[in-house]
Coordinates of C-alpha atoms in Angstrom, one line a residue:
X826 CA -97.8 -3.9 -27.6
X827 CA -97.9 -7.3 -25.7
X828 CA -100.9 -6.4 -23.8
X829 CA -102.7 -5.9 -27.1
X830 CA -101.8 -9.5 -28.5
X831 CA -105.0 -11.2 -28.8
X832 CA -103.7 -14.1 -30.9
X833 CA -100.2 -15.3 -32.6
X834 CA -99.0 -18.4 -34.1
X835 CA -97.2 -19.9 -37.1
X836 CA -98.8 -21.3 -40.2
X837 CA -97.6 -24.8 -41.2
X838 CA -96.1 -23.0 -44.3
X839 CA -93.8 -21.2 -41.7
X840 CA -95.6 -17.9 -41.9
X841 CA -96.0 -16.3 -38.5
X842 CA -98.7 -14.0 -37.4
X843 CA -100.2 -11.9 -34.7
X844 CA -103.3 -10.4 -34.1
X845 CA -103.5 -7.0 -32.0
X846 CA -106.8 -6.3 -30.2
X847 CA -108.5 -2.7 -30.6
X848 CA -105.0 -1.3 -32.1
X849 CA -106.6 0.9 -34.7
X850 CA -108.8 3.8 -34.4
X851 CA -112.6 2.8 -34.0
X852 CA -111.3 -0.3 -31.9
X853 CA -110.4 -2.2 -35.1
X854 CA -108.2 -5.1 -34.5
X855 CA -105.0 -5.5 -36.7
X856 CA -103.4 -8.5 -38.2
X857 CA -99.6 -8.4 -38.8
X858 CA -97.9 -11.1 -41.1
X859 CA -94.5 -11.8 -42.1
X860 CA -94.0 -11.0 -45.9
X861 CA -92.6 -14.4 -47.1
X862 CA -92.5 -14.0 -51.2
X863 CA -95.1 -17.0 -51.4
X864 CA -97.4 -14.5 -49.6
X865 CA -96.7 -11.6 -51.3
X866 CA -97.3 -13.5 -54.7
X867 CA -100.6 -14.7 -53.3
X868 CA -101.5 -11.4 -52.5
X869 CA -100.5 -9.9 -55.9
X870 CA -102.7 -12.5 -57.5
X871 CA -105.7 -11.7 -55.3
X872 CA -105.2 -8.1 -56.3
X873 CA -105.2 -8.8 -59.8
X874 CA -108.1 -10.9 -59.8
X875 CA -110.0 -8.4 -57.7
X876 CA -109.7 -5.8 -60.6
X877 CA -111.9 -7.8 -62.8
X878 CA -114.3 -9.4 -60.2
X879 CA -118.0 -9.1 -61.2
X880 CA -119.2 -9.5 -57.5
X881 CA -120.4 -13.0 -58.2
X882 CA -119.3 -15.5 -55.6
X883 CA -117.9 -13.2 -52.9
X884 CA -116.8 -16.2 -50.9
X885 CA -114.7 -18.9 -52.4
X886 CA -111.7 -20.9 -51.3
X887 CA -108.2 -19.8 -51.6
X888 CA -107.6 -22.6 -53.8
X889 CA -109.4 -21.0 -57.0
X890 CA -107.2 -18.1 -57.0
X891 CA -105.4 -20.0 -59.9
X892 CA -108.7 -20.4 -61.9
X893 CA -109.6 -16.7 -61.3
X894 CA -106.1 -15.5 -62.6
X895 CA -106.6 -17.9 -65.7
X896 CA -109.7 -16.3 -66.7
X897 CA -108.3 -13.0 -67.0
X898 CA -105.8 -13.8 -69.7

């Protein structure tokens, strides 16, 4: 796998990641990250917010996830 690593690093939060080049069928890249509790919580929030998304504003900052979740309740 080392020959397929195109980028790896660590975020300021401590989360480590690696991108593998053309690892998946069709030449798609694969991103691997460590599943820290804060990351899992953020992903769960994104998944929950996506269920009620009205397709408006397809690009918005991650800082808005709290606003998105508050709008659900």
